[in-house]
Short mmCIF file of C-alpha atoms and ligand atoms in Angstrom, two decimals:
data_model
loop_
_atom_site.label_atom_id
_atom_site.label_comp_id
_atom_site.label_asym_id
_atom_site.label_seq_id
_atom_site.Cartn_x
_atom_site.Cartn_y
_atom_site.Cartn_z
CA UNK A 710 76.20 -24.15 23.11
CA UNK A 711 79.60 -22.91 22.01
CA UNK A 712 81.23 -22.33 18.56
CA UNK A 713 84.79 -22.01 18.33
CA UNK A 714 86.09 -19.64 15.46
CA UNK A 715 89.57 -20.54 13.98
CA UNK A 716 91.65 -18.07 11.81
CA UNK A 717 94.78 -19.96 11.16
CA UNK A 718 97.99 -18.56 9.67
CA UNK A 719 101.09 -20.58 8.84
CA UNK A 720 102.68 -19.81 12.28
CA UNK A 721 99.59 -18.43 14.23
CA UNK A 722 96.38 -19.44 15.41
CA UNK A 723 93.71 -16.78 16.26
CA UNK A 724 90.59 -18.01 17.88
CA UNK A 725 87.36 -16.86 19.53
CA UNK A 726 84.95 -18.76 21.68
CA UNK A 727 81.20 -17.74 20.91
CA UNK A 728 78.20 -18.62 22.80
CA UNK A 729 74.76 -19.33 21.55
CA UNK A 730 72.09 -18.19 21.35
CA UNK A 731 73.64 -15.14 23.07
CA UNK A 732 75.97 -14.50 20.07
CA UNK A 733 78.54 -13.40 22.50
CA UNK A 734 82.52 -13.84 22.37
CA UNK A 735 83.36 -15.19 25.76
CA UNK A 736 86.96 -15.70 25.08
CA UNK A 737 89.44 -14.44 22.41
CA UNK A 738 92.90 -15.57 22.02
CA UNK A 739 96.16 -15.68 19.76
CA UNK A 740 98.91 -18.30 19.86
CA UNK A 741 101.70 -16.72 17.74
CA UNK A 742 105.13 -18.25 16.51
CA UNK A 743 103.95 -21.77 16.52
CA UNK A 744 106.61 -24.08 15.52
CA UNK A 745 109.31 -21.67 15.97
CA UNK A 746 112.64 -22.16 17.72
CA UNK A 747 112.09 -19.19 19.65
CA UNK A 748 108.99 -20.88 21.42
CA UNK A 749 105.48 -20.01 20.89
CA UNK A 750 103.29 -17.13 22.61
CA UNK A 751 99.93 -17.39 23.82
CA UNK A 752 97.50 -14.17 24.58
CA UNK A 753 94.10 -14.71 25.93
CA UNK A 754 91.15 -12.66 26.89
CA UNK A 755 88.28 -14.08 28.70
CA UNK A 756 86.04 -11.58 30.40
CA UNK A 757 87.87 -9.50 32.68
CA UNK A 758 90.73 -12.26 32.87
CA UNK A 759 93.62 -13.01 30.64
CA UNK A 760 97.36 -13.10 29.99
CA UNK A 761 99.80 -11.72 27.38
CA UNK A 762 102.32 -13.38 25.28
CA UNK A 763 102.92 -16.32 27.67
CA UNK A 764 105.29 -19.09 26.58
CA UNK A 765 103.30 -22.01 25.55
CA UNK A 766 104.14 -25.68 24.35
CA UNK A 767 103.02 -25.38 20.65
CA UNK A 768 105.57 -26.75 18.40
CA UNK A 769 102.91 -27.46 15.81
CA UNK A 770 99.24 -26.20 15.26
CA UNK A 771 97.80 -29.50 16.68
CA UNK A 772 99.48 -28.66 19.97
CA UNK A 773 98.25 -25.09 19.73
CA UNK A 774 94.72 -25.88 19.47
CA UNK A 775 95.20 -28.28 22.57
CA UNK A 776 96.58 -25.42 24.57
CA UNK A 777 93.81 -23.19 23.48
CA UNK A 778 91.26 -25.94 24.44
CA UNK A 779 92.89 -26.43 28.02
CA UNK A 780 93.19 -22.73 28.60
CA UNK A 781 89.24 -22.68 28.11
CA UNK A 782 88.74 -25.51 30.14
CA UNK A 783 91.24 -25.36 33.15
CA UNK A 784 93.22 -22.52 34.90
CA UNK A 785 92.23 -19.03 35.83
CA UNK A 786 90.72 -18.04 32.31
CA UNK A 787 88.42 -21.10 32.14
CA UNK A 788 85.09 -20.45 30.67
CA UNK A 789 84.08 -24.10 29.95
CA UNK A 790 83.51 -26.75 32.27
CA UNK A 791 84.25 -29.43 29.30
CA UNK A 792 85.28 -29.29 25.86
CA UNK A 793 82.25 -31.23 25.14
CA UNK A 794 80.38 -27.90 25.15
CA UNK A 795 82.26 -26.85 21.78
CA UNK A 796 79.78 -28.16 19.34
CA UNK A 797 81.59 -27.09 16.20
CA UNK A 798 84.53 -25.33 14.68
CA UNK A 799 84.10 -22.69 12.26
CA UNK A 800 87.01 -21.93 10.05
CA UNK A 801 88.01 -18.76 8.10
CA UNK A 802 89.11 -20.06 4.73
CA UNK A 803 90.50 -17.31 2.53
CA UNK A 804 89.72 -19.04 -0.91
CA UNK A 805 86.98 -21.06 -2.06
CA UNK A 806 87.29 -20.60 -5.80
CA UNK A 807 84.16 -21.08 -7.82
CA UNK A 808 83.42 -24.06 -5.90
CA UNK A 809 82.38 -22.72 -2.63
CA UNK A 810 79.65 -20.09 -2.42
CA UNK A 811 78.43 -20.83 1.33
CA UNK A 812 79.86 -22.37 4.36
CA UNK A 813 80.34 -26.23 4.19
CA UNK A 814 80.60 -28.92 6.74
CA UNK A 815 84.46 -30.26 6.11
CA UNK A 816 84.70 -33.79 4.83
CA UNK A 817 87.47 -35.28 2.58
CA UNK A 818 85.76 -33.82 -0.43
CA UNK A 819 85.78 -30.37 1.02
CA UNK A 820 89.42 -30.61 1.98
CA UNK A 821 90.25 -31.72 -1.55
CA UNK A 822 88.42 -28.76 -2.78
CA UNK A 823 89.96 -26.36 -0.58
CA UNK A 824 93.58 -27.84 -1.76
CA UNK A 825 92.53 -27.27 -5.34
CA UNK A 826 92.19 -23.51 -4.49
CA UNK A 827 95.43 -23.31 -2.83
CA UNK A 828 97.25 -21.85 -5.88
CA UNK A 829 94.78 -19.07 -5.86
CA UNK A 830 95.95 -18.19 -2.29
CA UNK A 831 99.31 -19.92 -1.71
CA UNK A 832 99.97 -17.89 1.58
CA UNK A 833 96.69 -18.62 3.16
CA UNK A 834 94.69 -21.58 2.29
CA UNK A 835 97.60 -24.29 3.06
CA UNK A 836 97.60 -22.57 6.55
CA UNK A 837 93.77 -22.58 7.00
CA UNK A 838 93.98 -26.32 5.98
CA UNK A 839 96.53 -26.92 8.59
CA UNK A 840 94.30 -25.32 11.17
CA UNK A 841 91.38 -27.52 10.10
CA UNK A 842 93.41 -30.67 10.47
CA UNK A 843 94.63 -29.45 14.05
CA UNK A 844 90.94 -29.15 15.17
CA UNK A 845 90.02 -32.42 13.72
CA UNK A 846 92.95 -34.24 15.71
CA UNK A 847 92.31 -32.11 18.88
CA UNK A 848 88.75 -32.68 19.22
CA UNK A 849 87.66 -35.85 17.01
CA UNK A 850 83.95 -35.98 16.21
CA UNK A 851 83.35 -32.31 16.55
CA UNK A 852 82.10 -30.90 13.18
CA UNK A 853 84.27 -28.48 11.41
CA UNK A 854 82.87 -25.82 9.06
CA UNK A 855 84.69 -23.87 6.45
CA UNK A 856 83.66 -20.25 5.70
CA UNK A 857 85.09 -18.78 2.86
CA UNK A 858 86.22 -14.99 2.25
CA UNK A 859 85.20 -15.37 -1.35
CA UNK A 860 81.71 -16.86 -0.84
CA UNK A 861 79.63 -13.85 -0.66
CA UNK A 862 81.08 -12.60 -3.88
CA UNK A 863 80.22 -15.81 -5.98
CA UNK A 864 76.94 -14.12 -6.92
CA UNK A 865 78.82 -11.74 -9.20
CA UNK A 866 77.33 -11.87 -12.98
CA UNK A 867 80.03 -12.91 -15.41
CA UNK A 868 80.08 -9.29 -16.80
CA UNK A 869 81.52 -8.26 -13.26
CA UNK A 870 83.87 -11.13 -12.72
CA UNK A 871 85.56 -11.82 -16.11
CA UNK A 872 88.55 -10.04 -17.25
CA UNK A 873 88.93 -9.43 -20.99
CA UNK A 874 91.88 -11.83 -21.34
CA UNK A 875 92.15 -14.84 -23.63
CA UNK A 876 89.26 -17.09 -22.62
CA UNK A 877 91.66 -20.13 -22.00
CA UNK A 878 93.00 -18.29 -18.94
CA UNK A 879 89.49 -18.54 -17.32
CA UNK A 880 88.89 -21.93 -18.68
CA UNK A 881 92.18 -23.69 -17.76
CA UNK A 882 93.60 -21.65 -15.08
CA UNK A 883 90.46 -20.08 -13.28
CA UNK A 884 91.77 -16.56 -13.76
CA UNK A 885 88.93 -14.22 -12.84
CA UNK A 886 87.78 -11.55 -10.17
CA UNK A 887 86.99 -13.36 -6.99
CA UNK A 888 87.14 -10.78 -4.37
CA UNK A 889 87.73 -10.92 -0.69
CA UNK A 890 86.50 -9.71 2.62
CA UNK A 891 83.39 -11.21 1.76
CA UNK A 892 82.42 -12.66 5.41
CA UNK A 893 82.66 -8.71 6.31
CA UNK A 894 80.69 -7.44 3.57
CA UNK A 895 77.89 -10.08 4.08
CA UNK A 896 77.80 -9.20 7.89
CA UNK A 897 77.26 -5.58 7.47
CA UNK A 898 74.69 -6.14 4.65
CA UNK A 899 72.66 -8.43 7.03
CA UNK A 900 73.20 -6.27 9.74
CA UNK A 901 71.85 -3.18 7.97
CA UNK A 902 69.01 -5.27 6.82
CA UNK A 903 67.95 -6.13 10.30
CA UNK A 904 68.54 -2.43 11.56
CA UNK A 905 66.18 -0.88 8.76
CA UNK A 906 63.81 -3.94 8.91
CA UNK A 907 63.74 -4.88 5.36
CA UNK A 908 64.14 -8.19 3.75
CA UNK A 909 67.67 -8.97 3.01
CA UNK A 910 66.81 -9.70 -0.67
CA UNK A 911 65.41 -6.11 -0.96
CA UNK A 912 68.49 -4.48 0.04
CA UNK A 913 70.55 -2.46 -2.22
CA UNK A 914 73.88 -1.10 -0.64
CA UNK A 915 77.42 -0.25 -1.32
CA UNK A 916 79.76 -1.63 1.69
CA UNK A 917 82.91 0.09 2.27
CA UNK A 918 85.45 -2.08 4.24
CA UNK A 919 88.56 0.05 5.12
CA UNK A 920 91.06 -1.61 7.22
CA UNK A 921 94.84 -2.54 6.46
CA UNK A 922 93.34 -4.09 3.51
CA UNK A 923 90.24 -2.26 1.93
CA UNK A 924 87.55 -3.21 -0.34
CA UNK A 925 84.04 -2.21 -1.56
CA UNK A 926 81.18 -4.37 -2.76
CA UNK A 927 78.05 -3.33 -4.68
CA UNK A 928 75.19 -5.41 -3.49
CA UNK A 929 71.78 -5.59 -5.30
CA UNK A 930 68.97 -7.22 -3.75
CA UNK A 931 71.20 -8.66 -0.74
CA UNK A 932 73.60 -10.24 -3.36
CA UNK A 933 77.13 -9.14 -4.30
CA UNK A 934 77.08 -7.81 -7.90
CA UNK A 935 80.60 -6.58 -7.98
CA UNK A 936 83.57 -5.86 -5.61
CA UNK A 937 86.83 -3.87 -5.96
CA UNK A 938 89.43 -6.75 -5.32
CA UNK A 939 90.13 -9.19 -8.08
CA UNK A 940 92.13 -12.52 -8.61
CA UNK A 941 94.06 -11.43 -5.63
CA UNK A 942 93.54 -8.78 -2.70
CA UNK A 943 95.87 -6.54 -4.44
CA UNK A 944 93.18 -4.87 -6.70
CA UNK A 945 90.79 -1.88 -5.94
CA UNK A 946 91.62 0.84 -3.85
CA UNK A 947 94.92 2.25 -2.24
CA UNK A 948 95.47 0.25 1.05
CA UNK A 949 98.15 0.37 3.75
CA UNK A 950 100.90 -1.52 1.83
CA UNK A 951 99.19 -2.39 -1.47
CA UNK A 952 99.00 0.05 -4.53
CA UNK A 953 95.49 -1.10 -5.50
CA UNK A 954 94.44 -0.59 -9.34
CA UNK A 955 97.40 0.50 -11.67
CA UNK A 956 98.06 0.35 -15.19
CA UNK A 957 98.85 -3.50 -15.49
CA UNK A 958 101.62 -2.73 -17.92
CA UNK A 959 103.49 -1.13 -15.09
CA UNK A 960 104.35 -4.75 -13.78
CA UNK A 961 106.44 -5.38 -16.87
CA UNK A 962 107.76 -2.09 -17.04
CA UNK A 963 109.03 -1.84 -13.65
CA UNK A 964 110.50 -5.36 -13.96
CA UNK A 965 112.28 -4.55 -17.08
CA UNK A 966 113.58 -1.14 -15.96
CA UNK A 967 114.53 -2.13 -12.48
CA UNK A 968 115.80 -5.61 -13.13
CA UNK A 969 113.35 -6.96 -10.64
CA UNK A 970 112.07 -10.74 -10.57
CA UNK A 971 108.53 -11.65 -10.49
CA UNK A 972 108.78 -12.00 -6.82
CA UNK A 973 110.51 -8.57 -6.05
CA UNK A 974 107.88 -7.02 -7.92
CA UNK A 975 104.96 -8.63 -6.03
CA UNK A 976 106.58 -7.71 -2.85
CA UNK A 977 106.84 -4.22 -3.99
CA UNK A 978 103.43 -3.75 -4.91
CA UNK A 979 101.67 -5.94 -1.95
CA UNK A 980 104.12 -4.48 0.96
CA UNK A 981 105.82 -1.61 -0.02
CA UNK A 982 103.51 0.53 -1.87
CA UNK A 983 100.11 2.20 -1.00
CA UNK A 984 100.02 4.50 1.97
CA UNK A 985 103.47 3.35 3.13
CA UNK A 986 105.29 3.39 -0.05
CA UNK A 987 104.01 6.81 -1.20
CA UNK A 988 104.34 8.61 2.16
CA UNK A 989 107.15 6.99 3.46
CA UNK A 990 105.70 7.50 6.64
CA UNK A 991 104.02 3.99 7.42
CA UNK A 992 101.01 1.85 6.75
CA UNK A 993 99.03 2.77 9.57
CA UNK A 994 96.16 5.34 8.83
CA UNK A 995 96.59 7.14 12.25
CA UNK A 996 100.29 7.83 11.41
CA UNK A 997 99.44 9.17 7.97
CA UNK A 998 96.75 11.62 9.59
CA UNK A 999 98.98 12.64 12.05
CA UNK A 1000 101.96 13.44 9.48
CA UNK A 1001 99.60 15.19 7.23
CA UNK A 1002 98.32 17.43 10.04
CA UNK A 1003 102.12 18.45 10.83
CA UNK A 1004 102.30 19.35 6.97
CA UNK A 1005 104.03 16.27 5.55
CA UNK A 1006 103.15 16.91 1.91
CA UNK A 1007 103.46 13.35 0.78
CA UNK A 1008 101.11 11.98 3.50
CA UNK A 1009 98.79 14.71 2.86
CA UNK A 1010 98.74 13.92 -0.97
CA UNK A 1011 98.33 10.18 -0.34
CA UNK A 1012 95.26 10.71 1.88
CA UNK A 1013 93.62 12.91 -0.98
CA UNK A 1014 94.54 9.95 -3.23
CA UNK A 1015 93.39 7.32 -0.83
CA UNK A 1016 89.94 9.01 -0.56
CA UNK A 1017 89.71 9.63 -4.14
CA UNK A 1018 90.19 5.87 -5.07
CA UNK A 1019 87.60 4.88 -2.80
CA UNK A 1020 85.04 7.48 -3.95
CA UNK A 1021 85.54 6.55 -7.40
CA UNK A 1022 84.40 3.00 -6.53
CA UNK A 1023 81.54 4.36 -4.64
CA UNK A 1024 80.43 6.79 -7.47
CA UNK A 1025 80.52 3.81 -9.85
CA UNK A 1026 78.77 1.46 -7.74
CA UNK A 1027 75.75 3.62 -6.91
CA UNK A 1028 75.73 4.59 -10.50
CA UNK A 1029 75.03 1.14 -11.52
CA UNK A 1030 72.30 0.16 -8.97
CA UNK A 1031 68.71 1.14 -10.04
CA UNK A 1032 68.11 2.06 -6.39
CA UNK A 1033 70.16 2.41 -3.29
CA UNK A 1034 69.45 2.48 0.53
CA UNK A 1035 72.65 3.19 2.11
CA UNK A 1036 76.46 3.44 1.73
CA UNK A 1037 77.89 1.67 4.69
CA UNK A 1038 81.39 2.16 6.03
CA UNK A 1039 83.03 -0.63 8.15
CA UNK A 1040 86.46 -1.82 9.70
CA UNK A 1041 89.21 -0.03 11.56
CA UNK A 1042 89.28 3.03 9.23
CA UNK A 1043 85.72 3.14 8.39
CA UNK A 1044 84.46 2.83 11.77
CA UNK A 1045 86.76 4.99 13.51
CA UNK A 1046 87.61 8.10 11.34
CA UNK A 1047 84.86 10.69 11.05
CA UNK A 1048 87.33 12.95 9.30
CA UNK A 1049 88.14 10.46 6.70
CA UNK A 1050 84.62 9.44 5.95
CA UNK A 1051 84.03 12.94 5.45
CA UNK A 1052 86.89 13.48 2.88
CA UNK A 1053 85.75 10.34 1.02
CA UNK A 1054 82.20 11.58 0.85
CA UNK A 1055 83.43 15.00 -0.53
CA UNK A 1056 84.46 13.10 -3.50
CA UNK A 1057 80.97 11.99 -3.97
CA UNK A 1058 79.42 15.29 -4.55
CA UNK A 1059 77.41 14.38 -7.49
CA UNK A 1060 75.63 11.76 -5.43
CA UNK A 1061 74.34 14.49 -2.91
CA UNK A 1062 75.47 12.83 -0.02
CA UNK A 1063 75.21 15.28 2.99
CA UNK A 1064 76.87 13.95 6.24
CA UNK A 1065 75.18 14.93 9.53
CA UNK A 1066 76.48 16.19 12.65
CA UNK A 1067 76.09 12.52 14.03
CA UNK A 1068 79.13 11.59 11.66
CA UNK A 1069 81.47 13.44 14.26
CA UNK A 1070 80.13 10.99 17.10
CA UNK A 1071 79.89 7.60 15.59
CA UNK A 1072 83.09 5.81 16.37
CA UNK A 1073 82.92 1.89 16.47
CA UNK A 1074 79.34 1.80 16.90
CA UNK A 1075 76.25 1.30 14.51
CA UNK A 1076 74.44 4.33 13.37
CA UNK A 1077 73.26 6.74 10.63
CA UNK A 1078 75.96 9.41 9.98
CA UNK A 1079 74.45 11.11 7.19
CA UNK A 1080 72.04 14.28 7.39
CA UNK A 1081 68.27 14.07 7.02
CA UNK A 1082 68.38 15.59 3.57
CA UNK A 1083 71.31 13.46 2.33
CA UNK A 1084 69.98 11.96 -0.97
CA UNK A 1085 71.77 8.61 0.19
CA UNK A 1086 71.81 7.69 3.63
CA UNK A 1087 75.43 6.77 4.98
CA UNK A 1088 75.84 4.20 7.72
CA UNK A 1089 78.70 3.14 10.02
CA UNK A 1090 78.29 -0.70 11.03
CA UNK A 1091 81.02 -2.20 12.92
CA UNK A 1092 82.23 -5.51 11.17
CA UNK A 1093 82.34 -8.87 13.04
CA UNK A 1094 83.79 -11.55 10.81
CA UNK A 1095 84.25 -13.99 13.73
CA UNK A 1096 80.51 -13.55 14.61
CA UNK A 1097 79.58 -14.30 10.80
CA UNK A 1098 81.57 -17.28 11.00
CA UNK A 1099 80.21 -18.53 13.96
CA UNK A 1100 76.60 -17.91 12.76
CA UNK A 1101 77.25 -19.62 9.53
CA UNK A 1102 78.64 -22.63 11.54
CA UNK A 1103 75.93 -22.79 13.85
CA UNK A 1104 73.19 -22.43 11.08
CA UNK A 1105 74.64 -25.27 9.14
CA UNK A 1106 74.93 -27.53 12.20
CA UNK A 1107 71.33 -26.98 12.93
CA UNK A 1108 70.22 -28.38 9.52
P1 ADP B 1990 92.99 -5.41 9.37
O1 ADP B 1990 91.64 -6.21 9.85
O2 ADP B 1990 92.67 -5.24 8.05
O3 ADP B 1990 94.12 -5.76 9.74
P2 ADP B 1990 91.48 -3.10 10.62
O4 ADP B 1990 89.94 -3.31 10.23
O5 ADP B 1990 91.72 -3.54 12.23
O6 ADP B 1990 92.51 -3.66 9.81
O7 ADP B 1990 91.82 -1.52 10.30
C1 ADP B 1990 93.26 -1.33 10.63
C2 ADP B 1990 93.36 0.40 10.34
O8 ADP B 1990 92.30 1.07 10.83
C3 ADP B 1990 94.71 0.95 10.51
O9 ADP B 1990 95.39 1.68 9.49
C4 ADP B 1990 94.37 1.90 11.54
O10 ADP B 1990 95.43 2.76 11.56
C5 ADP B 1990 93.00 2.17 11.18
N1 ADP B 1990 92.26 2.98 12.40
C6 ADP B 1990 92.07 2.34 13.57
N2 ADP B 1990 91.41 3.25 14.34
C7 ADP B 1990 91.34 4.56 13.63
C8 ADP B 1990 91.20 5.69 14.11
N3 ADP B 1990 90.43 6.18 15.15
N4 ADP B 1990 91.44 6.79 13.04
C9 ADP B 1990 91.85 6.38 11.84
N5 ADP B 1990 92.35 5.02 11.46
C10 ADP B 1990 92.05 4.28 12.39
#
């Protein structure tokens, strides 16, 4: 059987078709510029076949889903004999608020619940809902499952998720730490448990997801007990374009001093800060590393700031856990840059982390990168959010 994983944005539709029981992605696609005057574009890879940015009739998301299904069942990239082989859609939904702590089969009640979380993720949840409705229309009768980015973090205790603000803001407006990238943190935790052959509920790790957006999770007995992102994905470590943790009074200070509106300061902190804003070079870590090597001082400094901001979280989380099995690096930077893992670990000197020679080799594959005498083992585990969504969907549909 096949599960189709959907990650829907306001004008884009990313999908993967995953086969079970092999758990293999047999096709990956992206339809962009949905509903735009310039016309939508379709990119698809299916095994060794595929095409890039082909014009496609996708003036709305339902048409985009239909185009994706047609490409999977006919033409040169066909991998299915019939759409009936798709037994479920698994949707990435960014915000599940306090309501959703696990994947759920989508019905009217769930749609209402997701809508109620719209104000917490105004750029993402409405788009995710459009994708859900598009799939319901394109393939009626096939179940849809929602898998939430926030769900894994719902096990955080109150001492970790509350902000010390007036309590009404939590009670009435649901203002608290939620955390994101939960699907990734869960996937690497579970994969690590399998790797070292330990029951998931006995695993204690700090997971370090370093991509364009970055976050850490502190996992005790297989459950998340703290995470670095907050009400929004702006909090925590320094990221590609986001500033991460700052003095909250800075927001008002900058607004007054620069005469900025709330939206302008929001853009400043989310899109014009981080590696990009400080270095002036760009948001892509490879560009920052290259500039630092060429003696660009601000690029070199922001790299140090970035590594230190991550190391502080690792130190804090390891310090709160009674025991620890590993620190796990994942996502674009975490998986692919031995040099940056090294700088981060050098900032964790008190923890007795010793990286091994293997750290230089492990790129984009699973492995232990610490030395035998390291007090805390360090692993690299490539994340696979789509597979985690497909697994969550498949498990629910089997029940
Ligand atoms: P996201 O899913 O958040 O968009 P990714 O997990 O794909 O991001 O990570 C993107 C980041 O990974 C970019 O900053 C990119 O520069 C970085 N990256 C990818 N490969 C490497 C590498 N070999 N060395 C350093 N950084 C890398």
